[in-house]
Amino acid sequence: RLSVDEVFGFPPTPTDEEYCARLNIPGMTPRMIPGTHLAALSAARFAEVALGAIVHNETPLAMELCNAVVHCLKESVQEPVQPPYMFEVARSYFLLAVFRSFRGDMIRYFKYRRVCLTYVSKLENASNATTLVAAVSFLDSWTYMIYNADEKKVPRIDHNIPPVERTPHFLIAQTPIEKEYNIRCNPGCIASDPRNQNWIQGAPPVFLNDEAPLRARSLDALACAVRTCCDQANGRFAAISKEAKADNMEPIPQETIITPTTAAVLAHENNLCSRNMVLSAFALLQQYEQVTPSSHKNQGIHLVMSAMDAFLDSGDEGESGGFTDSQIQSLLSVANIVIENPLLLHHAGPTYHMVSNAAVMLCHLLNSMYMVKGGVPGIQNERSRGGMEAAMFEEILDTFTALRKLLVIHRRKLPIKLRCHSIPRSSLIPPTDGKPFIDLGETLLCACRGCQGFVLMACTPVVAAQKAQAAATKRSVEAAREAQVEAADEVEKTLVDLNHDFNVDDDALLGMLSQLIPNR
């Protein structure tokens, strides 16, 4: 729970006894549960365990469990999905999408995501449906990042899994909030909105729904903030490319800058700007924690909030290296939470990328402090006098070193295209001639422009353009090197064969769904 779906706040999968109570049939016992119902419940249970296995690096076991989910779902779709277990079915498809995203299989990810939304559009329990929509929205913010908000690069799946059909709720008159923000707050309307077929975008519909669960509203607000930051990064890099006259940089389409999300934010900036979204998300989570006393600390969502809080702080030139005290505390909070709970890096969504960028900001902080103090002699002199800044420098360096080690380990486990920055270590030999303590010029940049901006924030437009161009080449070299290593690895060959066999079962299920969904 801590590692995968803690951030989503899903209700637990019911036991057979609890499911009998849900059916509310006198004398009902687990032995009397119909086979298709049992298959759906088993799929939900296997899906959670499968994700737990992949988190613990038990990849073959995770693949086998995922295949068990597929077989259970194939059995469950033999008959139309019934309302009592439709949420479990929708959640199972969502977790299958998460599993495929972990494996870098984005085609099947988008297919399972759409199947999930198809069942969400039919859910009768508004609270469960909204919780699932918020989870999809948060995961979507990650795909939004890695595709740089460019829907033209998203796999085309309409001919396999048709878009979610419009629900009758669209015929109901809009509320004042829905009219003002050009949205629909009903989960079925969100799921079937044509602009949400690849990722949920525009004004955050769950956040703006006062009747939605508090935690779901908080999560949707964070997703909106992430999308806005991605749009802004696209705009900055377009300006950099123009100023540097870098004709060989990848073109940035205008529709990835002025997106439905940015259009909504510009129209309601006081309410929907990233900073206010994070503040609102925090306030909603506080309300949730007050009315839901629990020993569980919601660390995952607090981690995301701390990271966003640090990223959106404009800094202060009068403070240490241009960082405010609150910004430094937020960055250290992110690092310490992850050091204490490394499994949080496996959260489905943008968490891993946020932690990587927090590490980059710690590099900038260390470099600034190092420069301000005049390098090693200045820091040693400060330490000899018992100065606080020398102690803080060492504390931040220790924290960065520990965090970087965890990120390096996690990064190696990920498919190439899902990896964030490869961050250089601090120099063992004190730099001279004004060189930085940690040379971020050696960073292998993430493909996401929003992430690249953290590394290149101190560069001139020309240098930033050059480094962004070079990053794509370096990633290609890394991919080729990894392919050579995998080709010689017997364990990896076994996984490839296993994956091929299981893909056949996945495609059989998706083939069945492509025929069934239009008729149900």
C-alpha positions in Angstrom: 0.0 0.0 0.0 2.8 2.4 0.9 4.6 1.9 -2.4 2.0 1.8 -5.1 -1.6 3.0 -4.5 -1.3 4.7 -1.2 -1.5 8.1 -3.0 -4.8 7.1 -4.6 -6.8 6.3 -1.4 -8.7 3.4 -2.9 -11.0 1.5 -0.6 -9.8 -2.1 0.2 -10.9 -4.9 -2.0 -13.7 -6.7 -0.1 -13.3 -10.2 1.3 -15.8 -12.8 0.1 -17.8 -12.3 3.3 -17.8 -8.5 2.9 -19.0 -9.0 -0.7 -21.9 -11.2 0.4 -22.9 -8.4 2.8 -22.7 -5.9 -0.1 -25.1 -8.0 -2.1 -27.6 -7.8 0.8 -29.2 -11.2 -0.1 -30.6 -13.1 2.9 -28.7 -16.3 3.6 -25.9 -15.4 1.1 -22.6 -17.3 1.7 -19.2 -17.1 -0.1 -19.9 -20.5 -1.7 -22.9 -19.0 -3.4 -21.1 -16.1 -5.1 -21.4 -16.4 -8.9 -18.2 -17.4 -10.8 -18.0 -14.1 -12.8 -18.3 -12.1 -9.5 -15.5 -14.2 -7.9 -13.3 -13.8 -11.0 -13.6 -10.0 -10.7 -12.8 -10.0 -7.0 -9.8 -12.2 -7.7 -8.6 -9.9 -10.4 -8.7 -7.0 -8.0 -6.7 -8.9 -5.4 -4.1 -10.2 -7.9 -3.6 -6.8 -9.4 -2.5 -5.2 -6.1 -0.2 -8.1 -5.3 1.3 -7.9 -8.8 2.3 -4.3 -8.3 3.7 -5.1 -4.9 5.9 -7.8 -6.6 7.3 -5.5 -9.3 8.1 -2.9 -6.6 10.2 -5.6 -4.8 12.0 -6.4 -8.0 10.3 -9.8 -8.3 9.6 -9.2 -12.0 8.8 -12.8 -13.1 6.4 -13.2 -10.2 4.8 -9.8 -11.0 4.3 -10.8 -14.6 2.7 -14.1 -13.6 0.4 -12.4 -11.2 -0.5 -9.8 -13.8 -1.3 -12.7 -16.2 -3.6 -14.1 -13.5 -5.4 -10.8 -13.4 -5.9 -11.0 -17.2 -7.3 -14.5 -17.0 -9.7 -13.6 -14.2 -10.9 -10.6 -16.2 -11.4 -12.7 -19.3 -13.7 -14.9 -17.2 -15.5 -11.9 -15.7 -16.4 -10.4 -19.1 -18.2 -13.6 -20.2 -21.3 -11.8 -18.9 -22.1 -8.1 -18.6 -20.4 -6.6 -15.6 -22.8 -6.1 -12.7 -23.0 -3.0 -10.5 -21.9 -4.8 -7.2 -18.4 -5.5 -8.5 -18.0 -2.9 -11.3 -15.7 -0.8 -9.2 -13.4 -3.8 -8.6 -13.3 -4.4 -12.4 -12.6 -0.7 -13.2 -9.9 -0.6 -10.6 -8.3 -3.8 -11.9 -8.0 -2.3 -15.4 -6.5 0.8 -13.9 -3.9 -1.2 -12.0 -3.2 -3.2 -15.2 -2.5 0.1 -16.8 -0.2 1.1 -14.0 1.6 -2.3 -14.4 2.1 -1.7 -18.1 3.3 1.8 -17.5 6.0 0.4 -15.1 7.1 -1.9 -17.9 7.2 0.9 -20.4 4.4 -0.6 -22.5 2.5 2.6 -23.3 0.3 1.1 -26.0 -1.3 -1.3 -23.6 -1.2 1.3 -20.9 -3.5 3.6 -22.9 -5.8 0.7 -23.9 -6.3 -0.4 -20.3 -6.7 3.2 -19.1 -9.6 3.6 -21.6 -11.2 0.4 -20.6 -11.1 1.6 -17.0 -12.8 4.8 -17.9 -15.4 2.9 -19.8 -16.4 1.1 -16.6 -16.1 4.3 -14.6 -18.7 5.9 -16.8 -21.1 3.2 -15.7 -20.4 3.2 -12.0 -23.4 4.0 -9.7 -21.4 4.8 -6.6 -20.4 8.5 -7.2 -17.8 8.5 -4.4 -15.9 5.4 -5.7 -16.2 6.7 -9.3 -14.8 10.1 -8.4 -11.9 8.5 -6.4 -11.0 6.5 -9.4 -11.2 9.5 -11.8 -8.9 11.4 -9.5 -6.4 8.5 -9.5 -6.6 8.5 -13.3 -6.1 12.2 -13.4 -2.9 12.0 -11.2 -1.5 9.2 -13.3 -2.4 11.1 -16.5 -0.3 14.1 -15.2 2.7 11.7 -15.5 1.9 10.7 -19.1 1.3 14.3 -19.8 4.9 15.0 -18.7 6.6 12.2 -20.6 4.8 13.1 -23.8 5.4 16.8 -23.2 1.6 17.4 -23.6 1.8 16.4 -27.3 -1.2 14.2 -28.1 0.1 13.6 -31.6 2.8 11.4 -30.0 0.3 9.3 -28.1 -0.4 5.8 -29.5 -3.5 5.7 -31.6 -5.9 3.1 -30.1 -9.4 4.2 -31.3 -9.6 1.3 -33.8 -8.9 -1.2 -31.0 -10.6 0.3 -28.0 -13.2 2.9 -29.0 -13.6 6.2 -27.2 -15.8 6.1 -24.1 -19.4 6.7 -25.1 -21.2 9.9 -23.9 -23.4 9.2 -20.9 -26.9 10.5 -20.4 -25.6 12.9 -17.7 -24.6 15.2 -20.5 -28.3 16.0 -21.1 -28.6 17.4 -17.5 -28.3 21.2 -17.3 -24.9 22.4 -16.1 -24.4 23.8 -12.7 -23.0 27.4 -12.3 -19.5 26.1 -11.6 -19.7 23.8 -14.6 -20.7 26.7 -16.8 -18.0 29.0 -15.4 -15.2 26.5 -15.9 -16.5 24.7 -19.0 -16.5 21.3 -17.4 -18.8 18.5 -16.2 -18.2 17.2 -12.6 -20.1 13.9 -13.0 -17.6 11.1 -13.2 -19.3 9.5 -16.2 -19.1 12.8 -18.1 -15.4 13.3 -17.2 -14.7 9.7 -18.4 -16.5 10.2 -21.7 -15.4 13.8 -22.5 -13.7 13.6 -25.9 -10.8 15.8 -24.7 -10.1 13.4 -21.9 -9.6 10.3 -24.0 -5.8 10.4 -23.7 -5.4 12.3 -20.5 -7.7 14.4 -18.3 -7.1 18.0 -19.0 -8.7 21.5 -18.7 -10.0 22.8 -15.4 -9.8 20.1 -12.7 -13.3 18.6 -12.5 -12.9 16.6 -9.4 -11.3 19.5 -7.5 -14.2 21.8 -8.5 -16.8 19.3 -7.3 -17.7 20.2 -3.7 -19.5 16.9 -3.3 -16.4 14.8 -4.2 -14.3 13.1 -1.5 -11.8 15.5 0.0 -8.8 13.3 -0.8 -9.8 12.9 -4.4 -10.2 16.7 -4.8 -6.8 17.2 -3.4 -5.2 14.7 -5.8 -6.9 16.3 -8.8 -5.7 19.7 -7.8 -2.1 18.4 -7.8 -2.6 16.8 -11.2 -3.8 20.2 -12.6 -0.7 21.9 -11.1 1.6 19.4 -12.8 -0.1 19.9 -16.2 0.2 23.7 -15.9 3.9 23.4 -15.1 4.4 21.2 -18.1 2.7 23.7 -20.4 4.8 26.5 -19.0 8.0 24.5 -19.6 6.9 24.0 -23.2 6.5 27.7 -23.6 9.9 28.5 -22.0 11.7 26.0 -24.3 9.9 27.4 -27.3 11.1 30.9 -26.4 14.7 29.5 -25.7 14.7 27.8 -29.2 13.6 31.1 -30.8 16.1 33.2 -28.9 19.0 30.9 -29.5 17.9 30.4 -33.2 18.2 26.7 -32.7 16.7 25.4 -35.9 17.7 21.8 -35.2 15.8 21.6 -31.8 12.7 19.5 -31.8 9.8 21.8 -32.8 7.3 22.5 -30.0 3.7 22.7 -31.3 1.7 25.7 -30.2 -1.1 23.3 -29.0 1.3 21.9 -26.3 1.7 25.5 -24.9 -1.8 26.8 -25.1 -3.6 23.6 -24.0 -7.1 23.2 -22.5 -5.5 23.3 -19.1 -3.6 26.5 -19.7 -6.7 28.1 -21.3 -8.6 27.3 -18.1 -5.8 28.6 -15.9 -5.5 31.8 -17.8 -9.3 32.4 -17.6 -9.3 31.7 -13.8 -5.8 32.5 -12.7 -6.6 33.4 -9.1 -8.1 30.0 -8.5 -6.3 27.7 -10.8 -2.7 28.9 -10.9 -0.2 26.2 -9.8 0.7 27.8 -6.5 -3.0 28.1 -5.5 -3.7 24.6 -6.6 -1.0 23.2 -4.3 -2.3 25.4 -1.4 -5.8 24.2 -2.0 -4.7 20.6 -2.2 -2.9 20.9 1.1 -6.0 22.5 2.7 -8.3 19.7 1.4 -5.9 17.0 2.7 -5.8 18.6 6.1 -9.6 18.6 6.2 -9.6 14.9 5.2 -7.1 14.0 7.9 -9.1 15.8 10.5 -12.3 13.9 9.7 -10.5 10.6 9.0 -8.3 9.9 12.0 -5.8 7.2 11.1 -2.3 6.1 12.0 -1.6 6.3 8.2 0.3 9.5 7.4 -0.5 9.9 3.7 3.2 10.3 3.2 3.0 9.9 -0.6 0.7 12.9 -1.2 2.5 15.0 1.4 5.7 14.2 -0.5 4.2 15.5 -3.7 3.0 18.7 -2.0 6.4 19.4 -0.5 8.1 19.0 -3.8 5.6 21.2 -5.6 5.9 23.8 -2.8 9.7 23.9 -3.3 9.4 24.1 -7.1 6.9 27.0 -7.1 8.8 29.1 -4.5 10.3 32.0 -6.4 13.3 32.1 -4.1 15.1 35.1 -2.6 18.4 36.5 -3.7 19.0 37.6 -0.1 18.8 34.1 1.2 21.4 31.2 1.0 22.2 30.9 -2.7 18.9 32.5 -3.7 16.8 29.8 -1.9 14.3 30.8 0.9 14.4 29.0 4.2 10.9 27.4 3.5 12.1 26.3 0.1 15.2 24.6 1.6 13.0 22.9 4.3 10.6 21.6 1.6 13.5 20.1 -0.4 15.0 18.5 2.7 11.5 17.2 3.6 11.2 15.5 0.2 14.6 14.0 0.5 14.2 12.7 4.0 10.8 11.2 3.4 12.2 9.2 0.4 15.4 8.2 2.3 13.2 6.8 5.1 10.7 5.2 2.7 12.4 4.4 -0.7 9.4 2.5 -1.9 7.6 5.8 -2.4 9.6 6.2 -5.6 7.4 3.5 -7.1 4.3 5.6 -6.8 2.3 5.5 -10.0 2.4 9.1 -11.3 5.0 11.9 -11.3 6.5 11.3 -7.9 9.8 9.8 -9.0 10.4 12.7 -11.4 9.5 15.2 -8.7 12.1 13.6 -6.3 14.7 13.6 -9.1 14.1 17.3 -9.7 14.3 18.0 -5.9 17.7 16.3 -6.0 18.7 18.6 -8.8 17.6 21.7 -6.8 19.7 20.4 -3.9 22.7 20.4 -6.3 22.0 24.1 -7.2 21.7 24.9 -3.5 25.1 23.2 -2.8 26.7 24.9 -5.7 25.4 28.3 -4.6 26.6 27.8 -1.0 30.0 26.6 -2.2 30.5 29.6 -4.4 29.3 32.1 -1.8 31.7 30.7 0.7 34.6 30.8 -1.7 35.0 27.1 -2.1 36.7 24.6 0.2 38.8 27.2 2.1 35.8 29.3 2.9 33.8 26.3 4.1 36.7 25.0 6.2 37.1 28.5 7.8 33.4 28.6 8.5 33.5 25.2 10.1 36.5 26.1 12.3 34.5 29.0 13.7 31.5 26.8 14.3 29.4 28.5 11.7 25.9 27.3 11.0 26.2 27.5 7.2 29.2 25.1 7.1 27.1 22.6 9.2 24.1 23.2 6.9 26.3 22.6 3.8 27.5 19.2 5.2 24.0 18.2 6.2 22.6 19.0 2.8 25.5 17.2 1.1 24.9 14.1 3.2 21.2 14.2 2.4 21.9 14.7 -1.4 24.3 11.8 -1.4 21.9 9.4 0.2 19.0 10.6 -2.1 21.1 10.3 -5.2 22.1 6.7 -4.4 18.4 5.7 -4.1 17.6 7.5 -7.4 20.5 5.7 -9.2 19.2 2.3 -8.0 15.6 3.1 -8.9 16.6 4.5 -12.3 18.4 1.4 -13.3 15.2 -0.6 -12.9 13.2 1.5 -15.2 12.9 1.3 -19.0 15.0 3.8 -20.8 12.1 6.0 -21.9 10.8 6.4 -18.4 14.0 7.4 -16.7 14.5 10.9 -15.3 17.9 12.6 -15.0 21.1 10.7 -14.3 22.5 13.1 -11.8 26.3 13.4 -11.3 27.9 12.9 -7.9 29.7 15.6 -6.0 33.4 16.0 -6.9 35.8 14.0 -4.7 38.6 16.5 -5.6 37.7 20.1 -4.7 36.9 22.0 -7.9 39.1 24.9 -8.8 38.9 27.9 -11.1 35.3 28.8 -10.3 34.0 25.4 -11.3 30.8 24.2 -9.5 30.9 21.7 -6.6 28.5 19.4 -8.6 28.8 19.8 -12.3 25.3 19.6 -13.6 26.6 19.9 -17.1 27.4 16.2 -16.8 23.7 15.4 -16.2 22.0 13.0 -18.6 18.8 14.9 -19.0 15.2 13.5 -18.8 13.2 13.6 -22.0 10.5 15.7 -20.3 11.0 19.4 -20.9 9.5 20.2 -17.5 12.3 18.2 -15.9 15.0 19.6 -18.1 14.2 23.1 -17.0 15.4 22.2 -13.4 18.9 21.3 -14.7 19.1 24.2 -17.2 17.7 26.9 -15.0 21.1 28.7 -14.6 22.0 28.4 -18.3 21.8 31.1 -21.0 19.3 30.3 -23.8 22.1 29.3 -26.2 23.7 26.9 -23.8 20.3 25.5 -22.7 19.4 24.9 -26.4 22.7 23.1 -27.0 22.3 20.9 -23.9 18.7 20.0 -24.7 19.8 19.0 -28.2 22.7 16.9 -26.9 20.5 15.2 -24.3 18.5 13.3 -27.0 21.7 11.9 -28.5 23.0 10.9 -25.1 19.7 9.0 -24.4 20.1 7.2 -27.7 23.6 6.1 -26.7 22.4 5.0 -23.3 19.6 3.0 -24.9 22.0 1.2 -27.3 24.3 0.4 -24.5 21.5 -1.0 -22.3 20.3 -3.1 -25.3 23.7 -4.7 -25.6 23.8 -5.6 -22.0 20.3 -7.0 -22.0 21.0 -9.1 -25.1 23.8 -10.9 -23.2 21.8 -11.3 -20.0 20.2 -14.8 -19.7 17.8 -13.6 -17.1 16.6 -10.7 -19.3 16.2 -13.1 -22.2 13.9 -15.3 -20.0 11.9 -12.2 -19.1 11.5 -11.2 -22.7 10.2 -14.7 -23.6 7.8 -14.6 -20.6 6.6 -11.2 -21.5 5.9 -12.3 -25.1 3.8 -15.2 -23.9 1.8 -13.0 -21.5 1.3 -10.3 -24.1 -0.6 -12.9 -26.2 -3.1 -13.2 -23.3 -3.3 -9.5 -22.8 -4.1 -9.0 -26.5 -6.7 -11.7 -26.3 -8.5 -9.9 -23.5 -8.2 -6.6 -25.2 -9.6 -8.1 -28.4 -12.6 -9.4 -26.5 -13.1 -6.0 -24.9 -12.9 -4.2 -28.3 -15.9 -6.3 -29.4 -17.9 -6.2 -26.1 -17.5 -2.5 -25.1 -19.6 -1.0 -27.9 -22.4 -3.3 -27.0 -22.5 -2.8 -23.3 
